[in-house]
Coordinates of C-alpha atoms in Angstrom, one line a residue:
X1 CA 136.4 66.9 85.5
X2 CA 138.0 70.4 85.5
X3 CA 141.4 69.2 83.8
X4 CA 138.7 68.4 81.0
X5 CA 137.1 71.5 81.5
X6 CA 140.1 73.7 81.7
X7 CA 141.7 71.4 78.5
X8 CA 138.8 72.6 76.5
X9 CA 138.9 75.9 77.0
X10 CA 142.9 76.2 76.3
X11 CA 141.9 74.3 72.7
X12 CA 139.3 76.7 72.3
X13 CA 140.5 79.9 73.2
X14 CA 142.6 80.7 69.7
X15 CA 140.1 79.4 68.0
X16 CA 137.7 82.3 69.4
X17 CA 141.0 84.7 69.4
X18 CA 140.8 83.4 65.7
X19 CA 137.2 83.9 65.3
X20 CA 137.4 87.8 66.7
X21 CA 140.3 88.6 64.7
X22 CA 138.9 87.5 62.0
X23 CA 135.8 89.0 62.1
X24 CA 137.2 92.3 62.8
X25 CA 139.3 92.4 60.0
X26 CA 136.3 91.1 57.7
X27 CA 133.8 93.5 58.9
X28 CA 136.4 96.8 57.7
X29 CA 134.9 95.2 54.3
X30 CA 131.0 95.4 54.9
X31 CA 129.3 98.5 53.2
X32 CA 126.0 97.6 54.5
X33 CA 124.5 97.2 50.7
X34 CA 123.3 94.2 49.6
X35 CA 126.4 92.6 47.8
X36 CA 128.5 92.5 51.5
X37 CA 124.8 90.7 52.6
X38 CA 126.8 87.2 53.1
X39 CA 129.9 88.5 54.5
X40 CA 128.0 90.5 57.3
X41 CA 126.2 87.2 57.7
X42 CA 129.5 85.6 57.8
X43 CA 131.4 88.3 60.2
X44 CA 128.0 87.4 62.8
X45 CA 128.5 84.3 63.0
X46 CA 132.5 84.7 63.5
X47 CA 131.4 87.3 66.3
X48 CA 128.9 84.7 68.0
X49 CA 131.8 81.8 68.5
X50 CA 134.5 84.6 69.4
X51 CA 132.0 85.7 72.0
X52 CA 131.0 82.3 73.5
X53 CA 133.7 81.0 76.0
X54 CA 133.9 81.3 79.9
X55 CA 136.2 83.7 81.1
X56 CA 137.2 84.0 85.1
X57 CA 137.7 87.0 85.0
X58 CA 135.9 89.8 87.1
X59 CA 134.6 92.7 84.4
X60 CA 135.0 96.3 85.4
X61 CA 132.4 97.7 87.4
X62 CA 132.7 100.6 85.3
X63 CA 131.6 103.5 87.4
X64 CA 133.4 106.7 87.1
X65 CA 130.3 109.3 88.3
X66 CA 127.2 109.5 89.0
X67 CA 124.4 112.2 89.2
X68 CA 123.9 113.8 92.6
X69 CA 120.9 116.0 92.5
X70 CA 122.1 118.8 89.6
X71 CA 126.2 117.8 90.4
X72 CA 128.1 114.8 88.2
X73 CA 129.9 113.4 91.0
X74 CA 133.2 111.5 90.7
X75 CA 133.1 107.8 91.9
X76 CA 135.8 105.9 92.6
X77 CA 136.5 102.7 93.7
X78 CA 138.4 102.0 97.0
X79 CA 139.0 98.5 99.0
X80 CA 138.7 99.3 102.6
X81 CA 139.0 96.2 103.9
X82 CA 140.6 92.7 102.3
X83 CA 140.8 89.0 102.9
X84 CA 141.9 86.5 100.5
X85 CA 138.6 85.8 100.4
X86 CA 136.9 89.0 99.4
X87 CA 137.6 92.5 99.6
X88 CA 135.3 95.7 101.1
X89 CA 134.9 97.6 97.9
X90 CA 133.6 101.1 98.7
X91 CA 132.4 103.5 96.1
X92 CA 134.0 106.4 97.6
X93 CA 132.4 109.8 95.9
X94 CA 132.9 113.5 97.5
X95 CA 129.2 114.7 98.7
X96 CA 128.4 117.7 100.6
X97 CA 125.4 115.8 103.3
X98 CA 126.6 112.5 104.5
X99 CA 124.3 109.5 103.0
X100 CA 123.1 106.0 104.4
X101 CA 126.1 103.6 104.4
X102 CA 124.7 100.7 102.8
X103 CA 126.5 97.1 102.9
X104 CA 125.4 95.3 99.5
X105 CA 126.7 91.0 99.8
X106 CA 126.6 90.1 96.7
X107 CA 126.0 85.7 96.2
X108 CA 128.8 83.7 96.3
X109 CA 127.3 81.6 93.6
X110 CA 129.2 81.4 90.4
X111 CA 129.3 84.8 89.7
X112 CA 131.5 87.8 90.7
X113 CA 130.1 90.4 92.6
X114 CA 129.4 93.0 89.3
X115 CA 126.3 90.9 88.4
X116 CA 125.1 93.4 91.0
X117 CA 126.4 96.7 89.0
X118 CA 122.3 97.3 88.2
X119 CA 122.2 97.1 91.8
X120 CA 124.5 99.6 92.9
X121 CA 124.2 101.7 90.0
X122 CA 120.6 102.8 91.6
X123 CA 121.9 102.9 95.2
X124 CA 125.1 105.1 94.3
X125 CA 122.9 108.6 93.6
X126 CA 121.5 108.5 97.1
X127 CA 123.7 106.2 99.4
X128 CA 127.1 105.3 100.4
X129 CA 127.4 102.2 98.7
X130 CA 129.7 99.6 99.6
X131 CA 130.0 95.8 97.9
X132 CA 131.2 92.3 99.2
X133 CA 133.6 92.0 96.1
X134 CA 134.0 88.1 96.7
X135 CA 137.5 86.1 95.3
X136 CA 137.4 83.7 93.1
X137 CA 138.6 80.8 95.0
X138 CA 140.7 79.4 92.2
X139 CA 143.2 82.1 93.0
X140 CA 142.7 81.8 97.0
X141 CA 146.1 79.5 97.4
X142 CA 145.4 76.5 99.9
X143 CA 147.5 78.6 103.0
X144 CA 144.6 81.0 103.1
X145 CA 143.1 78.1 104.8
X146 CA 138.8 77.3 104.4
X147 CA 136.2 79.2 103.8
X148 CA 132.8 77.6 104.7
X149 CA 129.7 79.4 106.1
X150 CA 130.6 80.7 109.4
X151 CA 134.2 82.8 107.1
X152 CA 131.3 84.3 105.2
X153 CA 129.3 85.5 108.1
X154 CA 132.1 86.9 109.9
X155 CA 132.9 88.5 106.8
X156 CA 129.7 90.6 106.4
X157 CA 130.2 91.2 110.8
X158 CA 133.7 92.2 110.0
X159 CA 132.5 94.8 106.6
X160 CA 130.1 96.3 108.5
X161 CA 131.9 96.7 111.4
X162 CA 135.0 98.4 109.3
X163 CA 131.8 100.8 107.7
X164 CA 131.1 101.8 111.2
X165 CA 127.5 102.1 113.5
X166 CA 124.7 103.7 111.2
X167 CA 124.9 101.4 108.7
X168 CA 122.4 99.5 106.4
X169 CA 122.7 95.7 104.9
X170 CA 121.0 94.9 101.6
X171 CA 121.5 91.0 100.7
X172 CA 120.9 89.7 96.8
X173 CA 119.5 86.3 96.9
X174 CA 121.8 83.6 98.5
X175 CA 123.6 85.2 101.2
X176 CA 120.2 86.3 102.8
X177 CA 120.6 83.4 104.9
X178 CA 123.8 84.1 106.4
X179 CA 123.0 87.7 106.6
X180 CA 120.0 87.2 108.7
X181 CA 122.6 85.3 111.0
X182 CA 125.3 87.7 111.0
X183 CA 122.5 90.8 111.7
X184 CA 121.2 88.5 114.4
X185 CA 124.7 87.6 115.9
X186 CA 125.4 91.2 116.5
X187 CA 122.2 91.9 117.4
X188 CA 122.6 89.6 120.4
X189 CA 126.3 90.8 120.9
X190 CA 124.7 94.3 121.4
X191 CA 128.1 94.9 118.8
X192 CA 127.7 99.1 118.0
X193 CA 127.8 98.2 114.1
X194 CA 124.4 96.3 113.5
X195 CA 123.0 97.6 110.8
X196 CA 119.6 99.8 111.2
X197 CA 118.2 98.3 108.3
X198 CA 118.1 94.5 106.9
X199 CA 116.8 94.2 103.3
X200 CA 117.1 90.6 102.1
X201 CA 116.0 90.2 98.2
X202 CA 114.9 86.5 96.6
X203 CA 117.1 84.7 99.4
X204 CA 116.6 81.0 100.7
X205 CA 114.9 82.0 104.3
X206 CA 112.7 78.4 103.8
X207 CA 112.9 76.5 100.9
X208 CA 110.5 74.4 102.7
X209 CA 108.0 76.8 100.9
X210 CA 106.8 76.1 97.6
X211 CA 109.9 74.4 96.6
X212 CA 111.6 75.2 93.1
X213 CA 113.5 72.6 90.6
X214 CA 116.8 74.4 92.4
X215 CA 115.5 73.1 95.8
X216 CA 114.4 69.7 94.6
X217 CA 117.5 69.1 93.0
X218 CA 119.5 69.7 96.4
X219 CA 116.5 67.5 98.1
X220 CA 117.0 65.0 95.6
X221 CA 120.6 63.8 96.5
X222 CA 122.5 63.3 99.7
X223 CA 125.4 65.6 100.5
X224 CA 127.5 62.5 100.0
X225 CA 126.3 62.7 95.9
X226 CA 126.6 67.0 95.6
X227 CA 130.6 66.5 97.2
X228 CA 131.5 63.7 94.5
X229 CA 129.7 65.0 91.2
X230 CA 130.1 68.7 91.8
X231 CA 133.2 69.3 94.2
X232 CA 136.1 69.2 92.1
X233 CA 140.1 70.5 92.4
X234 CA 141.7 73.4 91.2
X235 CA 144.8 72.4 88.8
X236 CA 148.3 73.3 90.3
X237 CA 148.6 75.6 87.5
X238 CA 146.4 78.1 89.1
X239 CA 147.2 80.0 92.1
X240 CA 144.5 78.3 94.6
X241 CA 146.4 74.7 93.2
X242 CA 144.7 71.8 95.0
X243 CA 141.6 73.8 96.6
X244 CA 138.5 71.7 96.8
X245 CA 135.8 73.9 94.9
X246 CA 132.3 74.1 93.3
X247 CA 133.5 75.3 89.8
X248 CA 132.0 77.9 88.5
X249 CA 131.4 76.6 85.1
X250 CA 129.1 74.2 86.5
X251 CA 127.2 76.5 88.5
X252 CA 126.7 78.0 84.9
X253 CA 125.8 75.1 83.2
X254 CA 122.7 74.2 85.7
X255 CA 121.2 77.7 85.3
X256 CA 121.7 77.7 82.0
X257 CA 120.0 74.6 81.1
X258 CA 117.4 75.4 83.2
X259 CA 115.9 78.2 80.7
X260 CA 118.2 76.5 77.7
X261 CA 115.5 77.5 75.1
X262 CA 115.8 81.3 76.1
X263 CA 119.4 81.4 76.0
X264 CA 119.3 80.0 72.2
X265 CA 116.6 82.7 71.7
X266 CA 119.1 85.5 72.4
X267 CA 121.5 84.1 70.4
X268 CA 119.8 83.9 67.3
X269 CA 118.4 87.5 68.1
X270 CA 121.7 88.5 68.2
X271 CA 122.9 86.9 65.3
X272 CA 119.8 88.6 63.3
X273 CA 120.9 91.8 65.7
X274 CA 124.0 91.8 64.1
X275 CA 123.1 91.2 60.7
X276 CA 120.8 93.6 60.4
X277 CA 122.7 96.6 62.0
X278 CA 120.9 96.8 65.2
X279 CA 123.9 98.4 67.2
X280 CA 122.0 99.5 70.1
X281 CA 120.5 95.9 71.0
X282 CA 123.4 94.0 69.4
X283 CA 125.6 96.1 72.8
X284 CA 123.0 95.1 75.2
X285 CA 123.5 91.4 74.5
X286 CA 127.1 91.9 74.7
X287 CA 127.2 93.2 77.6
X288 CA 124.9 91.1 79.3
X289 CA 126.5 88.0 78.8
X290 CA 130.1 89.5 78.7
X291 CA 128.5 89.7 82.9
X292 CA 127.4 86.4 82.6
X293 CA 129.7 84.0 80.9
X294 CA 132.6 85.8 83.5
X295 CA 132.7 82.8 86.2
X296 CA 134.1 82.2 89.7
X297 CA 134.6 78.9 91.6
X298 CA 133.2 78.8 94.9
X299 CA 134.9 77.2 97.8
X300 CA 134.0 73.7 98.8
X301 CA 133.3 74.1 101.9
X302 CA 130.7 76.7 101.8
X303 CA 128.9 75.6 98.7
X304 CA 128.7 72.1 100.4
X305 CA 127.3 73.3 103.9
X306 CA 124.6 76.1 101.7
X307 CA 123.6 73.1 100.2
X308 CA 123.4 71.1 103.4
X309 CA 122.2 73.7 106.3
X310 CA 120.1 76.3 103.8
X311 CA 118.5 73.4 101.1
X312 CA 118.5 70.0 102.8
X313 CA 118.3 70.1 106.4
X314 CA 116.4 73.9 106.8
X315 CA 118.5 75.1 109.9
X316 CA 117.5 78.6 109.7
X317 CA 113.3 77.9 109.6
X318 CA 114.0 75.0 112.0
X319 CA 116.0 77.1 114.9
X320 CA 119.1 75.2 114.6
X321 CA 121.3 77.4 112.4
X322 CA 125.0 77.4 114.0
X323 CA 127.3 80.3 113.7
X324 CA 130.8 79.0 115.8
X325 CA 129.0 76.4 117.4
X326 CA 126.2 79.0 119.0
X327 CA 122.9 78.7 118.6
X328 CA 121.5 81.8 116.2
X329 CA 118.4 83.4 117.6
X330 CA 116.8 85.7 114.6
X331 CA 114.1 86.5 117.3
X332 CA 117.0 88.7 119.1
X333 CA 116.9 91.0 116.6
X334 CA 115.1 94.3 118.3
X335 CA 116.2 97.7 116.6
X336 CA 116.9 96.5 112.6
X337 CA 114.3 97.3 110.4
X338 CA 113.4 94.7 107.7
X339 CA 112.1 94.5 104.2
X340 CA 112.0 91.4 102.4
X341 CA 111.1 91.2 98.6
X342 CA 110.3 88.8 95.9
X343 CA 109.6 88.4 92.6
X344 CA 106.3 87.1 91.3
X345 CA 107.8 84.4 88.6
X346 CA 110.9 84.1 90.4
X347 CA 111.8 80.5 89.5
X348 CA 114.8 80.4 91.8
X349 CA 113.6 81.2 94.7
X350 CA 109.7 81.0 95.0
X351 CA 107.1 83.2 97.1
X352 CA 107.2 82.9 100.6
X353 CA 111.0 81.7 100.6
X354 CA 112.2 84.9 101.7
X355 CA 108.8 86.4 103.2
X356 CA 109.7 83.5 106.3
X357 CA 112.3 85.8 107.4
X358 CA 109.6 88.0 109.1
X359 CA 108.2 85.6 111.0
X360 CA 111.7 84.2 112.4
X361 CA 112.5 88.1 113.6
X362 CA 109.4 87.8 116.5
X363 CA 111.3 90.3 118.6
X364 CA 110.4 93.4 115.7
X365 CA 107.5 95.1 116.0
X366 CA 105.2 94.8 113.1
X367 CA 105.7 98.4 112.5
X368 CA 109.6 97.0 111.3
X369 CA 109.1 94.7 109.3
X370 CA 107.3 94.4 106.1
X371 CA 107.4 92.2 102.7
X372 CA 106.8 93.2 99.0
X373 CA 106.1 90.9 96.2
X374 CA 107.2 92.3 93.2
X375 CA 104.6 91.5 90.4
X376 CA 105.7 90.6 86.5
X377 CA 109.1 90.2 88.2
X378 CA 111.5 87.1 87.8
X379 CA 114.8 86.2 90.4
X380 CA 116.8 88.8 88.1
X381 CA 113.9 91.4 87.9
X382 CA 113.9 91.9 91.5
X383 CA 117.2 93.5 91.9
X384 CA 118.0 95.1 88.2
X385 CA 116.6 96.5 85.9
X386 CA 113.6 98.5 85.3
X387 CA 111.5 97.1 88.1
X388 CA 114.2 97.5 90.5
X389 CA 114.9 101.3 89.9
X390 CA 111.2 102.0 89.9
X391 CA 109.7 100.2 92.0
X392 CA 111.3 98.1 94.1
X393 CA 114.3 100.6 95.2
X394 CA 111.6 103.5 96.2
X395 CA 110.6 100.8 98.7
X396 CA 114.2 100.2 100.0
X397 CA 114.6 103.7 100.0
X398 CA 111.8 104.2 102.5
X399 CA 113.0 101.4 104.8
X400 CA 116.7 103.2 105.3
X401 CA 115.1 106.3 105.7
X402 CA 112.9 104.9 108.2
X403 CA 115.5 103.2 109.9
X404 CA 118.3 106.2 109.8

């Protein structure tokens, strides 16, 4: 299956290198009056196939400074800590008063870690922001060894502890699950790092609760099925050669053609975007699927125990979630303050999926913990865009303070 994948794309990629090249040279030509009307038509439709392959890639998070009260404050990027497996990536900018440190894991679910830039683009003015930048496991070569779901929680115990005590954890989605174990873990451990504050954003607590076509898919097939249709190997031409993985191109092909019909939509807007000189909305497209047509593979063995422990067999809900064969007790965790959110249409993960989380952490007060159901707001919506930076954020905000 990836062979034929990959043997696609090599055909296809000169043919969009063709398509671009093309187009560029052919738009020089366009004078925007009505005799050029069919070659702008015909340098949009050169653009749209030039445009449309998958590229693994990670895009640029693209942040060079950012507005501190009345300052413009440099940013840059600096990995603090690195694994073949993911790097630390801190957005290092000078300030005069120390901020919150905050710990952002980003889903290890097809994409790279700058589907988040909306994210941390909001955090950066008023925190010390920090990102799980995750590898894609197509260039993690097979002596790096496996990667399953107790790597990734020592990975976010191991980040924070290289941030230091003080700091905050804000989880996007999947990896709330095996944030809420890693917080837990050190809570028990007593380890000086745990976080103060725990947000965890449209994540998988239970999907037990009001289950999605995402859930019923994974309760539709035995673990047996999800390793032999969607577990394929890396060609040795690659650098991760022979590693057992969850290709990302898949992972893009199932959320795609679950809103197939909106995706077609934004096409053909573009294509009339294009044609008829919108600029500023012809960029926007652009850069939102530049983001999302950029695609990593996820190791095997974590994909196959998310899908197994987190979808099928509902450890964490249950009490029987494992972290290095010890029982994790979310009920242990006594001093981290926690927000959960959700999004009203969020047909990924559904009300009261994430909410659960509150009721696992017995050991807060009620006083710590709190949930916030983000109306008009799909998966996406909850975490970027305008939503996000206006009303969802203020509420984060409040819960670091709180917690700091």
């Amino acid at each position: 299956m990836y062979q034929i994948y990959q043997a696609q794309q090599d055909l296809m990629t000169p043919i969009r290198m063709f398509a671009r090249g093309t187009g560029a040279v052919l738009r020089q030509f366009d004078t925007g009056r009505p005799e050029t009307f069919a070659l702008r038509q015909m340098t949009a439709a050169l653009e749209l196939l030039g445009s449309s392959g998958i590229t693994h890639t990670r895009p640029p998070f693209g942040f060079t400074s950012v507005q501190v009260g009345n300052q413009e404050i440099a940013v840059e990027e600096e990995a603090l800590y690195s694994t073949p497996f993911g790097t630390l990536l801190h957005f290092r900018k000078d300030v005069d008063i120390p901020q919150p440190k905050v710990l952002v894991v980003a889903p290890m679910s097809g994409h790279f870690a700058t589907l988040l830039r909306g994210t941390v683009q909001v955090l950066l003015p008023e925190n010390d922001v920090y990102i799980t930048d995750w590898t894609n496991a197509r260039d993690v070569p097979l002596s790096a060894g496996r990667f399953g779901m107790d790597e990734f929680i020592d990975h976010v115990i191991r980040f924070q502890e290289e941030m230091g005590p003080g700091g905050h954890v804000l989880a996007v989605c999947q990896p709330a699950v095996p944030v809420l174990a890693a917080v837990a873990v050190m809570s028990e451990a007593k380890n000086p790092a745990t976080p103060r504050s725990m947000t965890l954003m449209a994540g998988p607590i239970d999907t037990r609760i009001s289950p999605t076509k995402v859930n019923e898919l994974a309760q539709g097939n035995t673990i047996e099925w999800f390793e032999k249709n969607l577990v394929d190997t890396v060609p040795w031409r690659f650098q991760g050669g022979g590693r057992k993985v969850y290709p990302g191109a898949l992972q893009l092909t199932a959320f795609m053609s679950m809103n197939m019909n909106r995706h077609v939509r934004a096409h053909l807007e573009q294509y009339r975007n294009l044609v008829g000189g919108d600029s500023e909305l012809a960029d926007a497209h652009r850069r939102f699927y530049d983001e999302y047509l950029a695609v990593m593979d996820l190791p095997a063995e974590f994909y196959l125990e998310t899908v197994r422990t987190v979808f099928q067999e509902h450890h964490m809900p249950l009490g029987q979630f494992h972290y290095r064969g010890r029982l994790v007790r979310p009920e242990l965790i006594r001093r981290t303050r926690l927000l959960t959110v959700e999004g009203e249409r969020d047909d990924i993960c559904a009300i009261g999926q994430t909410a659960a989380a509150l009721d696992l952490c017995a050991g807060l007060p009620a006083t710590m913990k709190h949930n916030h159901l983000q109306t008009g707001a799909g998966h996406y919506g909850v975490f970027s865009g305008r939503r996000w930076a206006n009303e969802v954020y203020p509420l984060v905000r409040d819960t670091i303070e709180a917690a700091s």
